[in-house]
XYZ file of C-alpha atoms in Angstrom:
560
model
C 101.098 116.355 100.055
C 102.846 119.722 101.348
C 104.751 119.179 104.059
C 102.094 121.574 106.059
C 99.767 119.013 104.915
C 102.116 115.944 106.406
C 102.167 118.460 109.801
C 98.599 118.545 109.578
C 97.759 114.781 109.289
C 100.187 114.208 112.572
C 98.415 116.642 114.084
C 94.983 115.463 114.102
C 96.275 112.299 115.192
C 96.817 114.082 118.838
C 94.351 116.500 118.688
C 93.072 115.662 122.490
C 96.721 116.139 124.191
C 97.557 119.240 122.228
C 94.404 120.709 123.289
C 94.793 119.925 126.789
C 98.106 121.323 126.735
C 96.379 124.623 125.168
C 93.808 124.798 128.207
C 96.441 124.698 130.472
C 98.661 127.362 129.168
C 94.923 129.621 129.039
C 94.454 128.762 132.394
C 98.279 129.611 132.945
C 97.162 133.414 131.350
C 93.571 133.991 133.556
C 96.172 133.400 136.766
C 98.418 136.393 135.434
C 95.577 138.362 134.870
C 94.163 137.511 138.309
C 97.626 138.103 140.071
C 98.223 141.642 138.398
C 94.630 142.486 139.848
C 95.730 141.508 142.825
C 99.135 143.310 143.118
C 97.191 146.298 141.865
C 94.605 145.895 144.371
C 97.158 145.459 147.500
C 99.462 148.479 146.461
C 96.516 150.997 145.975
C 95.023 150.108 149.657
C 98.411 150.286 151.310
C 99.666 153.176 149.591
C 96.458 155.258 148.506
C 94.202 154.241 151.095
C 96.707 153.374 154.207
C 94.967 150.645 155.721
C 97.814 148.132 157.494
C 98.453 144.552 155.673
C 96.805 142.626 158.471
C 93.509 143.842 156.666
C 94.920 141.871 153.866
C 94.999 138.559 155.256
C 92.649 136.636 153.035
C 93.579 138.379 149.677
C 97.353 137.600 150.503
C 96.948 133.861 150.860
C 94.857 134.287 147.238
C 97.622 136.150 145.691
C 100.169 133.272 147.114
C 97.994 130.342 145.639
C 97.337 132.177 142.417
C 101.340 132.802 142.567
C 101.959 129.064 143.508
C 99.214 127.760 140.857
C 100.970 129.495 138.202
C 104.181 126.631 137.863
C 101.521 124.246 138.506
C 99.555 124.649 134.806
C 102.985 125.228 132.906
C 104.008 122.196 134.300
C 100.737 120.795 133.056
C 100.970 122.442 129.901
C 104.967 120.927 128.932
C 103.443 117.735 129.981
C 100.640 117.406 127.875
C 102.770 118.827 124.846
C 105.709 116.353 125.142
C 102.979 113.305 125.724
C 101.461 114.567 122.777
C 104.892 115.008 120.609
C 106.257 111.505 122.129
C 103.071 109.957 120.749
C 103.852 111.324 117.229
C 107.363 110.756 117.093
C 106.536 107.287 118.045
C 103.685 106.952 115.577
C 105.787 108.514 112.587
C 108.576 106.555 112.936
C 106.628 103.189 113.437
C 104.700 104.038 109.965
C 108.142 105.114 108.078
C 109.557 102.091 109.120
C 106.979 99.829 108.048
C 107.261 101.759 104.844
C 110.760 100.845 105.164
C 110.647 97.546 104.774
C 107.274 97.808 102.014
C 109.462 99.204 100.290
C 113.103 96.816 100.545
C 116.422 97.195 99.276
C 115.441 98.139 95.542
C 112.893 100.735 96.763
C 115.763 102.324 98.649
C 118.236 101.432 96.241
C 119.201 105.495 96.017
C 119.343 106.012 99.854
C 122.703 105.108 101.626
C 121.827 103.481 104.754
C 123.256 106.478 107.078
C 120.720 109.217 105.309
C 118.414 106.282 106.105
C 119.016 105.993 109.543
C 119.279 109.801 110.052
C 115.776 110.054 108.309
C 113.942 108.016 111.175
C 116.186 109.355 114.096
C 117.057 112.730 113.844
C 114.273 113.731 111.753
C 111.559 112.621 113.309
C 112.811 113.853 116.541
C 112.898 117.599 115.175
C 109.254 116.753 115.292
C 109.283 116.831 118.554
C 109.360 121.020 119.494
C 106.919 121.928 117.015
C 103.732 119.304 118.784
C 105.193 119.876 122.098
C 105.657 123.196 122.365
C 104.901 125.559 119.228
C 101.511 123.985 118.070
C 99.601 124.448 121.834
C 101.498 128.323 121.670
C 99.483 129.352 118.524
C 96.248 129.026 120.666
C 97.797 130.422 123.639
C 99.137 132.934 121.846
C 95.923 134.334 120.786
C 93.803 133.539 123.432
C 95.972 135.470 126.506
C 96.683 138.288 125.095
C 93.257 138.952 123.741
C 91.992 138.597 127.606
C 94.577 140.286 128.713
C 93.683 143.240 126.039
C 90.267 142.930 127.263
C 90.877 143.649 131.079
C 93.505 146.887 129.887
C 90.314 148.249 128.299
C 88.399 147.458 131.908
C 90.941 150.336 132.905
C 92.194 152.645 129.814
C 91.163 152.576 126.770
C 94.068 154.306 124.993
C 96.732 151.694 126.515
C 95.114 149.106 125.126
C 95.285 150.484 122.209
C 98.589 150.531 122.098
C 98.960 147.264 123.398
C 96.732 145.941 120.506
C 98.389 148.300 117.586
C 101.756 146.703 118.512
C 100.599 142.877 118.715
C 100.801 142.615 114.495
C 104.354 143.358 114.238
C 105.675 140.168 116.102
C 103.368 137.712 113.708
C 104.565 139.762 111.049
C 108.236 139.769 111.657
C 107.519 135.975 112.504
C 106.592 135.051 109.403
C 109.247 137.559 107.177
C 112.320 135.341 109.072
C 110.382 132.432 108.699
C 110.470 132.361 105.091
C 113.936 131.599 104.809
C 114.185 129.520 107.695
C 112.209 126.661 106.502
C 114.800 125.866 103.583
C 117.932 126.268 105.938
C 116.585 123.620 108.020
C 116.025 121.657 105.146
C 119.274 121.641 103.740
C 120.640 121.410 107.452
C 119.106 117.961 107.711
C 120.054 117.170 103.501
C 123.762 117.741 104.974
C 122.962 115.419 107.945
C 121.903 112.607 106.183
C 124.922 113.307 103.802
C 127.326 113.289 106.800
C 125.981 110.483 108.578
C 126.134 108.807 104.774
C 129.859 109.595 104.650
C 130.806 108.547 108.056
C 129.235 105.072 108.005
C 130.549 103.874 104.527
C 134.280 105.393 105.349
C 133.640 103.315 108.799
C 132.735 100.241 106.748
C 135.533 100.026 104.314
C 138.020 101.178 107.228
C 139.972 98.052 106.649
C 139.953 98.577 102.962
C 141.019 102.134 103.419
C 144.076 100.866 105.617
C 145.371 98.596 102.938
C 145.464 101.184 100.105
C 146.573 103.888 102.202
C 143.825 105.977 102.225
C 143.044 107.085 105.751
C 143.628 110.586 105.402
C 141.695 111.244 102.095
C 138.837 109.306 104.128
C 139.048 111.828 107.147
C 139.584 114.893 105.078
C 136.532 114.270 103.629
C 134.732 113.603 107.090
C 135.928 116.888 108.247
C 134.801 118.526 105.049
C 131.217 116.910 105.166
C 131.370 118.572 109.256
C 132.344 121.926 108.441
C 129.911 122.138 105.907
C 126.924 120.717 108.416
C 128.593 123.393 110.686
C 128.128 126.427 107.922
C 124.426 125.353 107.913
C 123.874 125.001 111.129
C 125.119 128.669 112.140
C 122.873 130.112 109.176
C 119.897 128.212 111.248
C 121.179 129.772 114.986
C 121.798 133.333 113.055
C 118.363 133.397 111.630
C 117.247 132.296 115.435
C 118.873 134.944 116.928
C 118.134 137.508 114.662
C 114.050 136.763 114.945
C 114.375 137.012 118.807
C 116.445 140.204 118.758
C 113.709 141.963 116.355
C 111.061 140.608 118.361
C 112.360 141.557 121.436
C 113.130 145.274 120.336
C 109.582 145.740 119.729
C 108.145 144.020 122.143
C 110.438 146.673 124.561
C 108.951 149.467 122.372
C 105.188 148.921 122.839
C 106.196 147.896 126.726
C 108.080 151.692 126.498
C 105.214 153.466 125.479
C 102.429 152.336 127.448
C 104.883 153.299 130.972
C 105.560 156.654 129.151
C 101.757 157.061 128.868
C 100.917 155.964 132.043
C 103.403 157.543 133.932
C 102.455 161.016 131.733
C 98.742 160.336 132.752
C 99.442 160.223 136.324
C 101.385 163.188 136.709
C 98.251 164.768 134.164
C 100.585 166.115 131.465
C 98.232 164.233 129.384
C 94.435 165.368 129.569
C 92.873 163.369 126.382
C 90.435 160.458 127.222
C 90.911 158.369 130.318
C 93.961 159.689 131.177
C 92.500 162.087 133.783
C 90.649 158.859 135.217
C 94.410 156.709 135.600
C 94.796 155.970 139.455
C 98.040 153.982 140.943
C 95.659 150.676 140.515
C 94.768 151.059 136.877
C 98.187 151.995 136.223
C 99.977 149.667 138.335
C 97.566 146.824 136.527
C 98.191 147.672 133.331
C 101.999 147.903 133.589
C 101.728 144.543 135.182
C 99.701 142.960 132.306
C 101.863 144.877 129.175
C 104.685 142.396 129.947
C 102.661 139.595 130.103
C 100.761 140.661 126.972
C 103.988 139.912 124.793
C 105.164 137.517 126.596
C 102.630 134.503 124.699
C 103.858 136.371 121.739
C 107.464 136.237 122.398
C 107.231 132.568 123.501
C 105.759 131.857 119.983
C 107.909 133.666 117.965
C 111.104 131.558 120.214
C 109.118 128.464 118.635
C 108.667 129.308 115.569
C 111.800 128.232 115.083
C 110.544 124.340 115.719
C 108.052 124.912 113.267
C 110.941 126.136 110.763
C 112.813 122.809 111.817
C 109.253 120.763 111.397
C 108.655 122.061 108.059
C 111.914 120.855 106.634
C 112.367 117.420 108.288
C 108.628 117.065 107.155
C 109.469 117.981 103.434
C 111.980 114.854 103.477
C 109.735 112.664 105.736
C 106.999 113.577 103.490
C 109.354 112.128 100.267
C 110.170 109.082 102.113
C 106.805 108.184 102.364
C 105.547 109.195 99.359
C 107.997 106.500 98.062
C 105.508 103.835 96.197
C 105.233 100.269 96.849
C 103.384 97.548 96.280
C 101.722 97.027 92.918
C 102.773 100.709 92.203
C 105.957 99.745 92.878
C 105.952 97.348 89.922
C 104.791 99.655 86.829
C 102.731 98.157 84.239
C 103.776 94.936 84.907
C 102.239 92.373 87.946
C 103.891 89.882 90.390
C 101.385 87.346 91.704
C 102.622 85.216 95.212
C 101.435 83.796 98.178
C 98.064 81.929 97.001
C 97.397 78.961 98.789
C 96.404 76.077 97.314
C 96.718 72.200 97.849
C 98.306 71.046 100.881
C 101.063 73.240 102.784
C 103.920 71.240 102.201
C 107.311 71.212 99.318
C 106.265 69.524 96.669
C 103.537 71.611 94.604
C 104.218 74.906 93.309
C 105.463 76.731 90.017
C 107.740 80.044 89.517
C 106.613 81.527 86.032
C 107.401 84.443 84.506
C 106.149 85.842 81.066
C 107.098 88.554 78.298
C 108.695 90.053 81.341
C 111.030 93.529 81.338
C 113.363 94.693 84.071
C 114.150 98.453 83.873
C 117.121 100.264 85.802
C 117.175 104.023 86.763
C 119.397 105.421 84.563
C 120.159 102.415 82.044
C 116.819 101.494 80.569
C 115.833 97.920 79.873
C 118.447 95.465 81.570
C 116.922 92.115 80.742
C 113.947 90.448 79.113
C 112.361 87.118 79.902
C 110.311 85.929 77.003
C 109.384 83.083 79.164
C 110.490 81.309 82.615
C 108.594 78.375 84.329
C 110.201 75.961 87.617
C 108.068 73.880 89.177
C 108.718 72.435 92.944
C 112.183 70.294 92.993
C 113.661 72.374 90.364
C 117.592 73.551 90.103
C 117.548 76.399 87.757
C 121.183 78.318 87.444
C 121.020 81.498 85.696
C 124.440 82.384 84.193
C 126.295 85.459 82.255
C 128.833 88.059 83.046
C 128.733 90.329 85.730
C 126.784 93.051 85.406
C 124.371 91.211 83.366
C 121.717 91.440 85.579
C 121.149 87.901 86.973
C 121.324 89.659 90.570
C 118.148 91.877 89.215
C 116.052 88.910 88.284
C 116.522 87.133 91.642
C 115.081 90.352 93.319
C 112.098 90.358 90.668
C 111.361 87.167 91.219
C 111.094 88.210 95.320
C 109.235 91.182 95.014
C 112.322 93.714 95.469
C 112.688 95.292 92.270
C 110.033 96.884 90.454
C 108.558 94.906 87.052
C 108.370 97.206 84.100
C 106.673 94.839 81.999
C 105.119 91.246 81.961
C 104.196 89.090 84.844
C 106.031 86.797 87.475
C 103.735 84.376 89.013
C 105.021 82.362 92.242
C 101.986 79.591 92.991
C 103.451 77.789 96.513
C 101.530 76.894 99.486
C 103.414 80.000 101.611
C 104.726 82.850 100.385
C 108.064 83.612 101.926
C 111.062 82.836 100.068
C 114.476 82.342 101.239
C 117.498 83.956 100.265
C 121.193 83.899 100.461
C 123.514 86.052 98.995
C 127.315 86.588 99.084
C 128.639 87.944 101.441
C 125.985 86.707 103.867
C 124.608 88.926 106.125
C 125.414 88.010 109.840
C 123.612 89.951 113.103
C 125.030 91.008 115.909
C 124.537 87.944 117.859
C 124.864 83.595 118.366
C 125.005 81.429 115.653
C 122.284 80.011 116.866
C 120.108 82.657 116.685
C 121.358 83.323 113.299
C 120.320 80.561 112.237
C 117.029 80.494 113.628
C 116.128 83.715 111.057
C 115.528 81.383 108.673
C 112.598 80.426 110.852
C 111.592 81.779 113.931
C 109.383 78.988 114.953
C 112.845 76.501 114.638
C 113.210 73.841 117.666
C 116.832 73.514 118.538
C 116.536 69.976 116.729
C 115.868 71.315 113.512
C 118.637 74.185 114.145
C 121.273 71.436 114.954
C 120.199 69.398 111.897
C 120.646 72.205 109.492
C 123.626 73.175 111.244
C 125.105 69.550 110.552
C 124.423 70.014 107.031
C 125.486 73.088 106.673
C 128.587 72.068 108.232
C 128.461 74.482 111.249
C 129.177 72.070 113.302
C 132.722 71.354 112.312
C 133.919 74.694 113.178
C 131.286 75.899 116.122
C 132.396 72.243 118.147
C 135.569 73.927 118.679
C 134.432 76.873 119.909
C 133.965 77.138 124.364
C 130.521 78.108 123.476
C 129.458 76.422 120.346
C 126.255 77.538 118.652
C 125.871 80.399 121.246
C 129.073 81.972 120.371
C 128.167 85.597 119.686
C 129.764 86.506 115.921
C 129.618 89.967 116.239
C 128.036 92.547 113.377
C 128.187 91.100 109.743
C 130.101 88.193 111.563
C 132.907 89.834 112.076
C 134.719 86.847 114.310
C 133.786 84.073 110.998
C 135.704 83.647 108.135
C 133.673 83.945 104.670
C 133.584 80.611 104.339
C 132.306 80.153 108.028
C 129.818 82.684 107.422
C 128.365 81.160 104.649
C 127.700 77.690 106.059
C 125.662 80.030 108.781
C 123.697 81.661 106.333
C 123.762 78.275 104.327
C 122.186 76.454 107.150
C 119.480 79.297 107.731
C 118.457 78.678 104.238
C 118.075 74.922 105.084
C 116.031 75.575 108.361
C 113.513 77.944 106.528
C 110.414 76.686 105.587
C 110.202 78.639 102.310
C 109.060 76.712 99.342
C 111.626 78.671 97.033
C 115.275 79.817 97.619
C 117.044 82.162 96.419
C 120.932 81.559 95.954
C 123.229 84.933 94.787
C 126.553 83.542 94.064
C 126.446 81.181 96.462
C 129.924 80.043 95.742
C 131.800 82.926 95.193
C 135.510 82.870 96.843
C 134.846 79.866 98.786
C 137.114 77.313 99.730
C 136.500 73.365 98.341
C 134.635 72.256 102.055
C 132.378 74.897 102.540
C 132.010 74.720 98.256
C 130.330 71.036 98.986
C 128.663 71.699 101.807
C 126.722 74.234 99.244
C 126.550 71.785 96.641
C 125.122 69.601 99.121
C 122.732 71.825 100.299
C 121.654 72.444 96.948
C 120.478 69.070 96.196
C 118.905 68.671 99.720
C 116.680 72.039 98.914
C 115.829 70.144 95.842
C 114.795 67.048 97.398
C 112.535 68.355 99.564
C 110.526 69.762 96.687
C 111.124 73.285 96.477
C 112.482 75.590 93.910
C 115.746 76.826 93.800
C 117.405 79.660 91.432
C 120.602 80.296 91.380
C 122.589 83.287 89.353
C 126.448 82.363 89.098
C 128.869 82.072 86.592
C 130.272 79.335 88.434
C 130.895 75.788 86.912
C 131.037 74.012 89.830
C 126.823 74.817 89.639
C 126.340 72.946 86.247
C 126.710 69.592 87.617
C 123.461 70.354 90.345
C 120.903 72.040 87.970
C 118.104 70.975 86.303
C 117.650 73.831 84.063
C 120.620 75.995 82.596
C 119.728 79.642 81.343
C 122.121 82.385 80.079
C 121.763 85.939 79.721
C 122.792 87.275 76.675
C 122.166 91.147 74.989
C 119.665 91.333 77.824
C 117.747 88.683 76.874
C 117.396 85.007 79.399
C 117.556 82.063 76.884
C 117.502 78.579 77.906
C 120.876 76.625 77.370
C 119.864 73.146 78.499
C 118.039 70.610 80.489
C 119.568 68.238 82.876
């Protein structure tokens, strides 16, 4: 799909609003024409004719509500447009970021999360001038000045004429600076997303930075990435301003002409056609209108810039969502979850995978699975070196990364599955509400009994605020080991029928090391399956099942 296309699609979408916003700004145009008539009207019976303005009573009030009417329906107009664009931007970024998450962490595995985040802010608001403002123009923009074309010709044939000869040349200069415009805008927002890539991962590993004394390479390169966004941005404003000054030259040159001609006519150094017929009110109204003529013209061509900035947000919009997911997502190969079967409850259920192949962008085949089965209660740890891919598998076996070959089947009573990796991720707010991700539905019972197991408790009872204390983004107040009884006892709360455990032990002091052990055997007991990738020994003693990965290949080391 072209990004015209993508335009396209949105636009249907809001078809009634934009059209709305179109009548008004016609309406807007038959009031110009009506006041010109009028101002034409007034001058040639007070100056031709000589009758006093208290003849002019009625037509004066008319001339002041047409006058007043006139703010009215361009108020109506920007209204309906920004409903219309507010609607869209809504609906876009409400689609994308479903996609989003269709698509999870492997699908945006070559996205950094600030191009991300750029994508469904900034770019979808750049929709926002081209619905609201440049899309009701293009009708505008041809029905005014037509009408307003059509009453010149009421009056003079020949400066109409001109008026019409002269309309081309604005479309045309339109599109000749629009050409390049679209890809400036593109790369404007490529070197946005880049920038606001930069900036968050430098803010991220600030601490790091410190230590190693790296600071000033780290803002160097900020200020690099700005100056650059700052290069493309004045190509985009000198492309802008060089349309309108084009535009506006011409524009002033037809305007020229047609006053030249009428003014000639009046004065009768010009004899051919009409021009002997020209009195002060078919002058005075057609000098009234040639303004107005251009001015739906010039209005487009100032908004053709949003349509420049549309176009290239929708080109990387339009790639976003083009992004495949789910069985697409998974190649040749299938992944099978979520059937329902037996009663809901731990207990029944089997994780099997067969002749399976996990690919990598970039390195090829990373690991084979000849064959893989777990039924409910099962430990399985999954060991090798890192880098062996024992991180990939656990995000096959949820659906995260895409299956080049074979088949993982997950039969459980409900589909979600739990996961905790290392370092844990911690929102922005209490414990307790941390904990309750692991299952929205939680009582605070059920919280405080994982959070006992997980051995929260020890550390939140000496808090003034206990499980409500607020932990701040990625729990910034906990320690690691703190952090990972939270996430620990999340897992414990959930009511997934298979876990998911990514190093579950890694840097972690002896406690908060048993407490996971624990936990282990606990998510065991109550009949689900857990898989585990470590290269931990402390792990051997809990599983049930032992597998290594070795020359990209899972083999089974032991039982028990």
């Amino acid at each position: 799909m072209t990004p015209r296309e993508w335009l396209a699609r949105q636009r249907r979408e809001v078809s009634g609003p934009l059209r709305l916003a179109a009548v008004y700004g016609i309406a807007e145009g038959g009031l110009i024409i009506a006041q010109a008539g009028l101002i034409a009207w007034l001058v040639q019976q007070v100056v031709i004719h000589e009758r006093p303005l208290g003849d002019f009573l009625l037509a004066g009030l008319i001339l002041i509500g047409v006058v007043g009417l006139r703010p009215l329906f361009a108020s109506l107009r920007a209204g309906a447009g920004i409903s219309a664009a507010a609607r869209v931007r809504a609906v876009v970024r409400h689609r994308l970021i479903h996609h989003v998450e269709s698509l999870g962490p492997a699908g945006l595995a070559d996205i950094s999360s600030g191009e991300l985040s750029s994508q469904l802010t900034d770019q979808v608001d750049a929709l926002e001038g081209y619905f609201a403002r440049y899309v009701p123009q293009m009708t505008i923009a041809v029905i005014v000045p037509a009408a307003i074309v059509a009453a010149a010709y009421t009056q003079d044939w020949i400066a109409a004429s001109f008026l019409l000869l002269s309309a081309p040349l604005i479309p045309l200069f339109m599109a000749l600076v629009g050409m390049g415009a679209e890809r400036l805008n593109r790369d404007q927002f490529l070197a946005l997303g880049r920038l606001s890539g930069q900036f968050l991962d430098r803010v991220r590993g600030l601490t790091t930075l410190r230590l190693f004394g790296r600071t000033e390479d780290a803002a160097a390169g900020i200020v690099s990435g700005s100056d650059e966004y700052r290069q493309r941005s004045m190509r985009v404003l000198r492309v802008a301003f060089l349309s309108s000054a084009v535009l506006e030259f011409f524009a002033s040159v037809a305007i020229a002409v047609v006053a030249i001609y009428i003014g000639f006519g009046l004065l009768g150094y010009i004899e051919y056609g009409p021009s002997t017929q020209l009195t002060l009110f078919s002058g005075l109204f057609i000098l009234l209108l040639a303004p107005e003529f251009f001015q739906p013209l010039r209005t487009l061509a100032q908004h053709y810039h949003d349509r420049a900035t549309a176009l290239g947000a929708a080109e990387l919009l339009n790639e976003l969502e083009a992004r495949p997911v789910g069985e697409e997502t998974f190649g040749t190969g299938t992944l099978r979850g979520g059937t329902k079967f037996g009663e809901e409850k731990f207990g029944t259920g089997t994780l099997q995978m067969t002749d399976l192949r996990l690919d990598r962008v970039g390195r090829g085949t990373i690991l084979r699975v000849d064959s893989f089965r777990a039924d409910a209660g099962a430990r399985v740890l999954i060991e090798g070196p890192s880098g062996t891919g024992k991180t990939s598998l656990l995000l096959a076996i949820a659906g995260l990364l895409p299956v080049a070959e074979g088949t993982i089947e997950r039969r459980f009573s409900d589909s979600r599955i739990g996961w905790l990796g290392s370092p844990p991720f911690l929102a922005n707010t209490s414990i307790r509400a941390n904990i309750r991700f692991g299952d929205p539905a939680a009582d605070d019972s059920a919280i405080l009994d994982a959070a006992h197991q997980a051995g929260v408790m020890e550390f939140t009872d000496r808090l003034d605020q206990g499980l409500d204390t607020i932990v701040g983004e990625r729990g910034l107040s906990l320690s690691g080991g703190q952090a990972q009884r939270v996430a620990l006892a999340r897992a414990l709360v959930s009511p997934a029928p298979m876990i998911l455990l990514d190093e579950p032990t890694n840097a972690l002091d002896a406690t908060t090391e048993s407490y996971v052990l624990k936990a282990i055997n606990t998510l065991a007991a109550e009949g689900r399956v857990v898989v585990i990738s470590s290269h931990d020994a402390a792990l051997r003693g809990v599983a049930d099942q032992r597998y290594r990965i070795n020359d990209q290949q899972l083999e089974m080391i032991g039982n028990g």
